[in-house]
Every structure is written in C-alpha cells, then in structure tokens.
Coordinates of C-alpha atoms in Angstrom, one line a residue:
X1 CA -15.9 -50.9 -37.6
X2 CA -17.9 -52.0 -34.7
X3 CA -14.9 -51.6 -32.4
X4 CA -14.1 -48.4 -34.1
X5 CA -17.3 -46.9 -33.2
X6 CA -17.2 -48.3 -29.8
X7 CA -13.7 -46.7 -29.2
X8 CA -15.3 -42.9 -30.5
X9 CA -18.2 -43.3 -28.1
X10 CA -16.5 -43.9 -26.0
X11 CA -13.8 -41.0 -26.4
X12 CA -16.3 -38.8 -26.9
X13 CA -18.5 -39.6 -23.4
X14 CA -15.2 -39.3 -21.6
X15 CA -14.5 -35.4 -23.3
X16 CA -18.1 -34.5 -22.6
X17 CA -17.7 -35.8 -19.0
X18 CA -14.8 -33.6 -18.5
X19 CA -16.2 -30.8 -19.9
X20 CA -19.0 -30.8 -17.6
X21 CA -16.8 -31.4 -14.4
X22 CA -14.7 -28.8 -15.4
X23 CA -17.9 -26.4 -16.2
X24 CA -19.0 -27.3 -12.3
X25 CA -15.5 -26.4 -10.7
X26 CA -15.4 -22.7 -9.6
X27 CA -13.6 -20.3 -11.7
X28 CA -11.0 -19.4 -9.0
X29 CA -9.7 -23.0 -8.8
X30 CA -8.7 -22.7 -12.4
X31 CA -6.0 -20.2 -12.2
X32 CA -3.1 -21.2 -13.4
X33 CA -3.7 -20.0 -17.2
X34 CA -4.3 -16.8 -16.0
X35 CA -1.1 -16.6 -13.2
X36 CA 0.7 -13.3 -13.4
X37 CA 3.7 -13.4 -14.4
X38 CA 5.5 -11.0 -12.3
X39 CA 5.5 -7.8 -10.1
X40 CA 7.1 -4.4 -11.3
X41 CA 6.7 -1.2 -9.9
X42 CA 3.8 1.0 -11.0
X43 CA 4.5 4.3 -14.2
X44 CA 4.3 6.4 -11.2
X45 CA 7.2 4.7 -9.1
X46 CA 5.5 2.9 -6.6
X47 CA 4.5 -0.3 -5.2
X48 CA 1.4 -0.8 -3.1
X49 CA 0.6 -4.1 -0.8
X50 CA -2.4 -4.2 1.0
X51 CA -1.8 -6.9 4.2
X52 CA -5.2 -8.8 5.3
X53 CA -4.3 -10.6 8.3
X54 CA -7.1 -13.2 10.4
X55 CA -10.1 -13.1 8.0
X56 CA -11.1 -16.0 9.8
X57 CA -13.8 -16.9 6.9
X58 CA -16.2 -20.1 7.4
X59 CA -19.4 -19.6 5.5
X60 CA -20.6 -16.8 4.4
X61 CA -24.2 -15.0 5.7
X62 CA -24.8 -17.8 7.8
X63 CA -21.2 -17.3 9.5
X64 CA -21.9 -15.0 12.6
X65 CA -19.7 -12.1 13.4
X66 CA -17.5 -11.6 16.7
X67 CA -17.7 -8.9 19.5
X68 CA -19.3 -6.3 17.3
X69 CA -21.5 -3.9 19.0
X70 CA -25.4 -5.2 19.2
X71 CA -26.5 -2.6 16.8
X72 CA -24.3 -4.7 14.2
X73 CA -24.8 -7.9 15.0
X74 CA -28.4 -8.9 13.3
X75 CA -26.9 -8.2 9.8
X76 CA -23.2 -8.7 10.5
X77 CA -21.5 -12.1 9.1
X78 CA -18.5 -13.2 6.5
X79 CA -19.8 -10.8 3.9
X80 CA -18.7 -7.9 6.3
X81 CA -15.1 -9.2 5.6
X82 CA -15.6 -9.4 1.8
X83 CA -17.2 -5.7 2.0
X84 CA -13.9 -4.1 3.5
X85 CA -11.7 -6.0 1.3
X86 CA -13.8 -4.6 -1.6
X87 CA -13.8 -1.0 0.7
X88 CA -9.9 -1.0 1.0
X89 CA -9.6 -2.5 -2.8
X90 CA -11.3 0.4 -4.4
X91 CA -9.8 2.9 -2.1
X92 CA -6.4 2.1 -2.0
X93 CA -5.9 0.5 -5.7
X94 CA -3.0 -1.7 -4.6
X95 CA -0.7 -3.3 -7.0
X96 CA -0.5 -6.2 -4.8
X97 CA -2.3 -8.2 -1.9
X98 CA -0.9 -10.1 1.0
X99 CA -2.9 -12.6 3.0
X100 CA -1.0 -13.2 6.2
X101 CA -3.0 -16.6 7.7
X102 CA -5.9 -17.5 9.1
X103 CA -7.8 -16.7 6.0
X104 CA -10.6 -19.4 7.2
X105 CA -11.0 -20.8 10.4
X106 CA -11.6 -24.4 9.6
X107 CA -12.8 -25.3 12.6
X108 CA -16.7 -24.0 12.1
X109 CA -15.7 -23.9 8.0
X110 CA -18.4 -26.9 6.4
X111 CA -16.3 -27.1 3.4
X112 CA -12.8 -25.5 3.6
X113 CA -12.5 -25.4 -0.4
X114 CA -15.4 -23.6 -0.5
X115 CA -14.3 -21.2 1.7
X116 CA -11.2 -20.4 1.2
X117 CA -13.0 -20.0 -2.7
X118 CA -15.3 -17.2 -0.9
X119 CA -12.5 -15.4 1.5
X120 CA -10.3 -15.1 -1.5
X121 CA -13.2 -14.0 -4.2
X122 CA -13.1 -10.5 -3.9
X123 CA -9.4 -10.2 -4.5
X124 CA -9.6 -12.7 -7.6
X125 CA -12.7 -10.5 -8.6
X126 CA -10.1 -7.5 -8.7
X127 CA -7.6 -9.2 -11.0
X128 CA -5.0 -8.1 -8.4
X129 CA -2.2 -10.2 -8.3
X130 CA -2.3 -11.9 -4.2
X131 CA 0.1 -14.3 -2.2
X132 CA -1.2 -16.0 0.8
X133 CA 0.7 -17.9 4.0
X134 CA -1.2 -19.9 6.5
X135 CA -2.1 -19.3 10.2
X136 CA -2.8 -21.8 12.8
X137 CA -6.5 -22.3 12.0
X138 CA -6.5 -22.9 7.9
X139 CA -6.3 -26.2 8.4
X140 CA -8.6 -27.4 10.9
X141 CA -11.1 -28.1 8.7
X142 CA -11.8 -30.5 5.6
X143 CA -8.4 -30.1 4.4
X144 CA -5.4 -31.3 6.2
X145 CA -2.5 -28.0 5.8
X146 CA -0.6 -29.4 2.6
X147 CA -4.0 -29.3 0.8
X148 CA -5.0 -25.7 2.0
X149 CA -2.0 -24.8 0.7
X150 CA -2.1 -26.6 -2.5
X151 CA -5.6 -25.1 -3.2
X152 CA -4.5 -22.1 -2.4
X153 CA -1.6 -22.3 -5.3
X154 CA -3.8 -23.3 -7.7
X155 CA -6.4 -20.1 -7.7
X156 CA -6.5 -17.4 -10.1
X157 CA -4.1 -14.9 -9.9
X158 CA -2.1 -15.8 -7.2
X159 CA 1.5 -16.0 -6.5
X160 CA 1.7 -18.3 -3.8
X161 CA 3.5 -21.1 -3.7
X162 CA 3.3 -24.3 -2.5
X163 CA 7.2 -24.8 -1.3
X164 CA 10.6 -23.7 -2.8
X165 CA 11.6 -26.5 -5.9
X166 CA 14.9 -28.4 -4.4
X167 CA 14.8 -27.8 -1.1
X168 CA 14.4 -30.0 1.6
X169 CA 12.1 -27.5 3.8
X170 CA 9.4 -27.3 7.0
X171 CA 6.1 -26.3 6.5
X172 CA 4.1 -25.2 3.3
X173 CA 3.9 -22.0 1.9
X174 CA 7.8 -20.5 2.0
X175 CA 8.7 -19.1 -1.0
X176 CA 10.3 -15.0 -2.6
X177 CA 8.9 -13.0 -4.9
X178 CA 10.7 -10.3 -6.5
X179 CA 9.4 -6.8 -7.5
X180 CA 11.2 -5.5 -10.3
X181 CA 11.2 -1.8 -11.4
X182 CA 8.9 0.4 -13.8
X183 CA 8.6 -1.7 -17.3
X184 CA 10.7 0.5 -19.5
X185 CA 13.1 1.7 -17.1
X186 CA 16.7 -0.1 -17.1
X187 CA 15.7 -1.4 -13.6
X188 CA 12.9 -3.2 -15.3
X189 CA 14.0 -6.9 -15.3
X190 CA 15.9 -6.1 -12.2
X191 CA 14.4 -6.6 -8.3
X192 CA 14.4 -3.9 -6.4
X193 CA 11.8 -5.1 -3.5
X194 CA 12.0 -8.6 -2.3
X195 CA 9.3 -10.1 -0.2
X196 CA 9.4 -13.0 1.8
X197 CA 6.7 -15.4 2.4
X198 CA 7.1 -18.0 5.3
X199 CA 4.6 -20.8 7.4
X200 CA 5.3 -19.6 10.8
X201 CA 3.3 -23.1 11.8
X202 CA 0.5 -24.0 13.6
X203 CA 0.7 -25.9 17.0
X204 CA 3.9 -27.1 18.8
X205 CA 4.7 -31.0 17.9
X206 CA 7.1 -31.1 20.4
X207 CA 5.6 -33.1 23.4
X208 CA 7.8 -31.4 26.1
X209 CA 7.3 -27.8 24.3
X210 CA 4.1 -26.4 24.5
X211 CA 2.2 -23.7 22.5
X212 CA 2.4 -22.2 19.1
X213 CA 4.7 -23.4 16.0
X214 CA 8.1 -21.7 14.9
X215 CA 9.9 -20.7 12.0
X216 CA 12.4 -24.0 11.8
X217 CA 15.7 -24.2 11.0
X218 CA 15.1 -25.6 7.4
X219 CA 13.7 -22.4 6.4
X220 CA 16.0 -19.9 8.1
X221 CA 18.8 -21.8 6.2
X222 CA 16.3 -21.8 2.9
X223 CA 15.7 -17.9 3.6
X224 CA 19.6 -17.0 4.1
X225 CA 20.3 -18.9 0.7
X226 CA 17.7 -16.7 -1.1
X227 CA 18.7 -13.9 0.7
X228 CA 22.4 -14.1 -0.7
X229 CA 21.3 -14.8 -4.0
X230 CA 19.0 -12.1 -4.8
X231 CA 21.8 -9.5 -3.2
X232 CA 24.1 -11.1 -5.0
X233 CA 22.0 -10.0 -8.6
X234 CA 21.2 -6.8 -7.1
X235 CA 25.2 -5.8 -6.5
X236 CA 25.9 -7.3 -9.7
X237 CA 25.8 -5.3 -13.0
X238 CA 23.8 -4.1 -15.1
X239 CA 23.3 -1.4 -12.8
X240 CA 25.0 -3.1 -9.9
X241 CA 24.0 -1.6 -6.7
X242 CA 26.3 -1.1 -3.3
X243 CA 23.8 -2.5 -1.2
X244 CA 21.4 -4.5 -1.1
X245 CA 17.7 -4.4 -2.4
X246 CA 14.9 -3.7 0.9
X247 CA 13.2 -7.2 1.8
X248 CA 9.5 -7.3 3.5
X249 CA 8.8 -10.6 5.4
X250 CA 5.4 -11.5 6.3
X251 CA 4.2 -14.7 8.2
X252 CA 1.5 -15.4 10.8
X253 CA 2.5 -15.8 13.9
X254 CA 4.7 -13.2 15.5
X255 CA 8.1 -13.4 16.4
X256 CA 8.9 -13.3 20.8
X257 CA 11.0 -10.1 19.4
X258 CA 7.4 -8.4 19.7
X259 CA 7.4 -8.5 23.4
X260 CA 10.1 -5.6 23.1
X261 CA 8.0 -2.7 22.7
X262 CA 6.1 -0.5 25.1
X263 CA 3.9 2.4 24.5
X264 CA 6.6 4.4 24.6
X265 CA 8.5 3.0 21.5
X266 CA 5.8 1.7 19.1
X267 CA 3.2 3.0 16.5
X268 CA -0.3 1.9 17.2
X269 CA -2.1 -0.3 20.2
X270 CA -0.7 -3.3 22.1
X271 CA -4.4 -4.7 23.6
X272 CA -3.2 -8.2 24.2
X273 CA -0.4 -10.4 25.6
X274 CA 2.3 -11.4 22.5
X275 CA 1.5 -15.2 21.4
X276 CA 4.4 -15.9 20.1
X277 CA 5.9 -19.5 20.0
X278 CA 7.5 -20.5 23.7
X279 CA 10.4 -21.0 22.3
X280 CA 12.9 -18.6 20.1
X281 CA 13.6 -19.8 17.1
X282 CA 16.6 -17.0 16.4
X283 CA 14.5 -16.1 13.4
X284 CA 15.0 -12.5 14.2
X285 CA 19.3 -13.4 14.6
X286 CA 18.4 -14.7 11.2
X287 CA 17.3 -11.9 9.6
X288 CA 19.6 -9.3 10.8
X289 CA 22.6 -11.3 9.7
X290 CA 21.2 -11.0 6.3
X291 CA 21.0 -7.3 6.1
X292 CA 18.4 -6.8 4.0
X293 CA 14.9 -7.3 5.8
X294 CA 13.5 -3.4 6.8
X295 CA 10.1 -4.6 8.3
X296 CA 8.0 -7.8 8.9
X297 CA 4.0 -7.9 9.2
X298 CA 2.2 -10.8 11.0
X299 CA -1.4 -11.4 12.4
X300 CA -2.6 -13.8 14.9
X301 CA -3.2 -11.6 17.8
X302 CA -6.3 -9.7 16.3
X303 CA -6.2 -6.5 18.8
X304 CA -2.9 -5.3 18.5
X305 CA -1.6 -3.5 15.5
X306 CA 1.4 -1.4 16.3
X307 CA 4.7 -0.8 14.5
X308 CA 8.3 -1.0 16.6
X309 CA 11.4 -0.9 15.5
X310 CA 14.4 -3.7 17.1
X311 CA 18.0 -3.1 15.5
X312 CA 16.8 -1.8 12.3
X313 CA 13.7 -3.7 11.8
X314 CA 10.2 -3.1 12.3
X315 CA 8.2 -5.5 13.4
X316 CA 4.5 -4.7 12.5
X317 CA 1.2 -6.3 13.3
X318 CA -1.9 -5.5 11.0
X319 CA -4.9 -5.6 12.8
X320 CA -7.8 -8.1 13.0
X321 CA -9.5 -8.2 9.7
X322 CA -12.3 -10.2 9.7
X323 CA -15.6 -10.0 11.4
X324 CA -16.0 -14.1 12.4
X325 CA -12.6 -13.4 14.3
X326 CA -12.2 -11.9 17.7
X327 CA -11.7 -8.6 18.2
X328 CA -13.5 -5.7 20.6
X329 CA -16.5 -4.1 20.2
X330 CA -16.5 -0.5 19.1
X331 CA -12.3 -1.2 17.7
X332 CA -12.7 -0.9 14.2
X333 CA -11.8 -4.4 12.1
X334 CA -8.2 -2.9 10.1
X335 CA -6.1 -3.5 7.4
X336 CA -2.4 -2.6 6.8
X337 CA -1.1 -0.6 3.9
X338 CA 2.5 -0.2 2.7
X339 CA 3.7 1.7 0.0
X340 CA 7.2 1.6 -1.4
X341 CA 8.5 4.3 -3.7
X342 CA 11.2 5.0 -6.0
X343 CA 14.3 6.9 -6.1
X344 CA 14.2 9.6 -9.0
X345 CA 17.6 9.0 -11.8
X346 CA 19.8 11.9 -12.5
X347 CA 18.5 11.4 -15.9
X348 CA 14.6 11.6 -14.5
X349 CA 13.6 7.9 -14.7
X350 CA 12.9 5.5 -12.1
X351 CA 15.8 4.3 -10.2
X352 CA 15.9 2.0 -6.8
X353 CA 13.5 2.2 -3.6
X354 CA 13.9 5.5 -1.9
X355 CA 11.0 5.0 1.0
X356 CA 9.3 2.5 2.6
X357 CA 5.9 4.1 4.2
X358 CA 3.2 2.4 6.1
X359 CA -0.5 3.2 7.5
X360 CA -3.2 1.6 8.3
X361 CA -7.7 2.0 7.5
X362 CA -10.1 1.3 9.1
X363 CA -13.6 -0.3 8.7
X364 CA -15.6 2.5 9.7
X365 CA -17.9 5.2 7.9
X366 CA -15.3 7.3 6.6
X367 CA -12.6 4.0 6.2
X368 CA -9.9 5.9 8.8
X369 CA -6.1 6.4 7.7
X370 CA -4.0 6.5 11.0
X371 CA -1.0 5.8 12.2
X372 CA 1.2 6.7 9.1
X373 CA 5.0 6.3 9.6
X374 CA 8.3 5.6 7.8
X375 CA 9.8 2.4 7.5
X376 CA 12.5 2.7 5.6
X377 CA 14.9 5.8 3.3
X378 CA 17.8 4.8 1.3
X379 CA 20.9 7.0 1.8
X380 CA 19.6 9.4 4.7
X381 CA 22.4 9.8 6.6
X382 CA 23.5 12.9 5.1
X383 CA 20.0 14.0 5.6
X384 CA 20.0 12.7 9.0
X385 CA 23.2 14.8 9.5
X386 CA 21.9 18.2 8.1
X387 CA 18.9 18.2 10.6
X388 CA 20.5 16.8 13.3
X389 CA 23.2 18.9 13.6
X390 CA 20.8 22.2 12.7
X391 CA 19.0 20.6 15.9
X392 CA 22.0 20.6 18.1
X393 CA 22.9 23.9 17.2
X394 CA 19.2 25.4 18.4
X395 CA 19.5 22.8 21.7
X396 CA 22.8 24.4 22.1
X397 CA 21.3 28.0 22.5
X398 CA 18.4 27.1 24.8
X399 CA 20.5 25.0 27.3
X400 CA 23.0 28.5 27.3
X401 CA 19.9 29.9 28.9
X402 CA 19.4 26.4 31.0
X403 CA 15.5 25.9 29.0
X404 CA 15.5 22.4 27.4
X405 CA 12.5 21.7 28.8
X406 CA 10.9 24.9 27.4
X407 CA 12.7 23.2 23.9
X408 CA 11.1 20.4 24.0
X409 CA 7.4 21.6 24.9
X410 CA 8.4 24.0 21.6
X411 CA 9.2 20.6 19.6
X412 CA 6.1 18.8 20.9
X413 CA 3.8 22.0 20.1
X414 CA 5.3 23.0 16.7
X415 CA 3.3 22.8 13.5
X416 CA 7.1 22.3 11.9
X417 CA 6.8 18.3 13.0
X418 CA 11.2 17.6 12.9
X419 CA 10.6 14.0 14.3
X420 CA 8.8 13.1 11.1
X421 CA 10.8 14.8 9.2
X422 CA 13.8 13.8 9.8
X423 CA 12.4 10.2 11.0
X424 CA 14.3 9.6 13.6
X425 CA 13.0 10.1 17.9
X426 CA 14.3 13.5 18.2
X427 CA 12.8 13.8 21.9
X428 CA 14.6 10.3 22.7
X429 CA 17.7 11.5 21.2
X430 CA 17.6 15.1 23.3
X431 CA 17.1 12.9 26.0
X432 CA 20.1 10.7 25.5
X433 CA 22.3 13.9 25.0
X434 CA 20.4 15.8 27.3
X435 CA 23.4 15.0 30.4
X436 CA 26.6 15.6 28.2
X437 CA 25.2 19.2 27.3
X438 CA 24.0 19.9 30.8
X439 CA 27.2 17.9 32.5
X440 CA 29.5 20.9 33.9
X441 CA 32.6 18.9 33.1
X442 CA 31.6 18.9 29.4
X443 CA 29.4 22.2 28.6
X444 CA 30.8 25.8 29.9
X445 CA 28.7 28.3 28.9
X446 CA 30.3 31.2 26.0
X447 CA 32.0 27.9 24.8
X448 CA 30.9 25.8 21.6
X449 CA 29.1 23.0 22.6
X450 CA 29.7 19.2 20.8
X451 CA 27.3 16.7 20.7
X452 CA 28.1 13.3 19.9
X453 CA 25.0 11.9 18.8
X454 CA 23.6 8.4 17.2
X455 CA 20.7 8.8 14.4
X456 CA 18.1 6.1 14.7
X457 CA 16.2 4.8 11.6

C-alpha cells in the first residue's frame, strides 16, 4: 500500500508540474490544436494575402526605431511594427498573411523565442491563418535557423512548415499550400491558387563565393515535383481544367532576375542596389519551365518596392516593414497587398481565378494605397485582341495625317486610361510598331494599314 501511495504521489506531482509549465508557456507556442486546416476562397470570390516583409523585431518598447524623422523617434520602437500590422489587419481584412523573412533580427534580439512570440502576436491575435519563411537575420540570435523555424511551425495558426516530409532538401522552411475555391462551390476541395514558400538562405557557405545564400538545387528539383503534381490535379477531372492553376512564390532574398528593370519598366521605387546572391542559381529558368508561377514577392532590400515583369512573371518587392529595420526618413514603412479573384460560372457560381491584382499601403495618417496594377487575367487574349486591334485602327487614322505624337500625348492625357485597361504597355507597343506604320515601303497612305503586333501580359 505504502508503494502504492508512493507511486500516486508521485504521478500526481509529475501532472501538477506539467500543468504549471504548460500554464507558463505563451499561448502562441501552443498552436497546433488550433492549426487551420486549409485555405479556400472567400463567399465573395476572392482571396486576400497581406506580405510583411523585414519586420526586423528584437524587443519590443525598448527596441529603438531606424531612420525615422526626429519628430518620431522619442516614442518610436517595435510596437510601431505591431501597430501597422494591426492598421493593415483591420483595413484590409485579409484571408491570409505572408511573412517573407527577417521577421526578427536576432542579432540585438535578447531572447529570439520571445520575439519572434511578440512580431508574430498581432497576427495570432487576429485568428488569421499566416505562413512565414526566413531572411538572413532570424537566426542570429539565441536560436540556431532549424529552431527559428521549428518555433515558428509550432505557433497558433500558422501554416508553415518546417520542410516537405520525404524529401531530401536545403534549407528550412520550403513547403506549398493550396487555396481551394468557395466552400460549397464544386471547385471547393479543388486548388485553384498555389503558393510557394521557399528559404532563399542566409550567408554564402562557399569559401570561394562570397555574399548572400541561394535557392539550391534540392529545392528547384523539390519545387518542379510539386509543381507537376498539383497541375496534374488541376487538369484532371472533376472539373479538369486546360491549364494550369496561377502559383505565387515568396522567399526573402531576391532573385539577380531583379536587376532587369529600370524606371522605365517597373511599378514602384528602385532606391538601392539589388542584393541578390552572386551567383545565379537558375531559379528563375526554374520557374518558367514550370509554367505556372505569375508573380514572386521578396524582401531584404528595405527601400525598394517595385513590381517588373521578366517573360511572364513579376517579380515584386514589398517594402521595408518594420521600424527597427533600415529604411529612409520621411519614406513611409509599407506593406504589400494582393488580391486574387474568381472567374464567374455560366451557371453564376464561383469558378477558377480570373485576376491577380496587387497594391501596396502605407504607414502614414491616412494608411496610403498606391501603386495598384494587374498581375495576372485568365483567358485575355481575346480581350487583348478586341482593344488592340480597336487601337490600331485609331493609330491608323492619325499616322494618315502623320500625328502619332499628337496620339500618344491624347493617350497619356485621357481620362479613358487604355493601358490599364487593356493591361498591356500600349505606349511601348506603339513604339515598337511605330516604324512599320511610318516605313514608306510598308504604309501608303488611302491604303489599309496592317499591324503585326505582340500583346504583353
């Protein structure tokens, strides 16, 4: 009996003692009860993410902010960050939220757990379902990368995920989700928005190669494989499709496909060199032989935030975020928004993804949209066509009177904005067509004029 006794005291002590150790952990660490399940499309057809990049979170009040203006700086610290995420939160109502690295920056972080617990409370708080990758600075503090990651996986309402199961892969963090359509709808347990998740790295390990990390081969080859399997559902009945579904990649660090763009080709600000990796990884190569990617969003360099689009693709940076991470005074800290929406049915349900739109706020009195644009719209090219050809046919009767440049000042100034409309660089293309229609071997006047023309997207 004595022994018995002993043995339920004993029992007992050890319950109570993990009772209390559980009662002391923080709420967000003990997520995985509460883990959503999956992502569908809202009743009213669309799908909102909200892309944080470079929170760069360390301690809360104490954590000082970075070039801010002086006027700012006596009050400012991490709880500006956790402000505008609560800001954008309540203005936008997202369905989902993506963390694109550098959520703390370990380096002046005392405790990373606890704050990658504060940068990520206000979006638990929310009960909006979040995903996060890492940067280059996560893990410069108390926790090697692995375990940022693993804590990361285990908080409340997340989707992230510590590594695909069965694959042999670099880095921590790659991993798919799938957004299916509107519950109800037939497209309901079906994807119709894939987004990629992927560690772009942190630091080179290569002695001779110097810099940033890259997207390795292990998880182009992991990506491709996912790739082909989730278009391989989507063309595949019920309601098999002929192409397939839109993917959205984000990562950190951005690809040396960036350094394309100029001012003259991009949506936004370039304020800073591209700090890519030194190397190429062919990641880009990578995606455009899968067909399916229509925009990626990174972070890492905090003041430049424009959208360009390479061979289909967009490659889009979000903006500094937070206020312990560089920036420049008087810039306004930003966040990315995109929205996709769905096609209507013939039988006035929800069908596939019709649009692709993006924009971005920012963290100023009246929390600013700008920059709103277009990245993606299933089965244009009819539509392209319609316009296009309407287009040519009013070039046609101002070059008769030798005035393209008065048609182009007439573009630029009209209320009727055709560029948007009909989302492709009307300008570039009249440009690009401008020497066949003016070329006497090819354009008589009294005769009809041809255009051969190419429709960007």
């Amino acid at each position: 009996m004595q022994t018995l006794a002993s043995n339920t005291s004993r029992v007992l002590l050890f319950s109570l003692a993990v009772l209390l150790f559980l009662y002391n952990i923080p709420t967000c660490v003990l997520g995985a009860a509460s883990q959503p399940k999956s992502l569908h499309f809202s009743k009213n057809g669309e799908f909102k993410i909200l892309q944080v990049a470079d929170m760069h979170y360390s301690n809360g009040k104490s954590t000082p902010c970075l070039d801010v203006l002086p006027s700012q700086m006596a009050h400012c610290s991490d709880l500006n960050t956790s402000a505008f995420i609560n800001r954008m939160i309540q203005a936008e109502n997202p369905d989902f939220i993506a963390f694109t690295g550098d959520n703390i920056f370990g380096f002046d972080s005392k405790d990373s757990t606890a704050s990658l617990n504060e940068a990520f409370a206000t979006a638990i708080a929310s009960n909006i379902p979040w995903a996060a990758v890492l940067g280059n600075h996560d893990q410069e503090g108390s926790l090697p990368r692995d375990g940022v990651m693993k804590h990361i996986v285990g908080m409340k309402n997340t989707l992230s995920q510590f590594n695909p199961e069965a694959h042999i892969i670099d880095g921590f963090g790659n991993y798919n989700l799938e957004v299916k359509g509107v519950i109800g709808t037939g497209f309901e347990n079906k994807s119709v928005l894939n987004l990629y998740f992927l560690d772009s790295g942190d630091y080179s390990t290569v002695p001779t190669i110097p810099g940033y990390g890259w997207i390795k081969p292990s998880q182009q080859l992991w990506f491709q494989r996912t790739s082909e399997k989730l278009q391989k559902a989507y063309t595949s009945k019920p309601l098999a499709q002929k192409g397939p579904a839109p993917g959205l990649v984000y990562f950190h660090i951005p690809l040396p496909e960036f350094a394309s763009f100029d001012s003259s080709n991009f949506t936004g600000v370039k304020q800073e060199g591209i700090s890519s990796a030194s190397v190429n990884s062919g990641f880009f190569s990578t995606m455009l032989s899968t067909g399916d990617v229509k925009a990626v969003f990174t972070g890492h360099d905090h003041v430049n935030d424009f959208c360009g689009e390479l061979d289909g693709i967009h490659l889009c940076y979000a903006g500094g975020f937070g206020y312990h991470a560089y920036g420049l005074a008087g810039w306004s800290r930003r966040a990315r928004v995109v929205v996709a929406s769905l096609d209507k049915t013939a039988k006035g349900g929800w069908g596939v993804v019709k649009t692709i739109k993006t924009w971005k706020r920012l963290d100023n009195r009246h929390l600013s949209t700008i920059d709103a644009e277009i990245l993606y719209s299933k089965g244009s090219a009819g539509f392209y066509l319609f316009y296009v050809l309407s287009a040519a046919a009013i070039v046609a009767a101002f070059v008769e009177r030798n005035k393209l440049v008065e048609f182009e000042q007439w573009v630029e100034q009209s209320s009727f904005n055709i560029s948007q409309l009909v989302d492709i660089k009307l300008l570039d293309w009249l440009r690009e067509v401008d020497y066949m229609i003016l070329n006497p071997t090819r354009f008589k006047q009294q005769q009809e004029c041809q255009i051969s023309f190419k429709a960007y997207r």
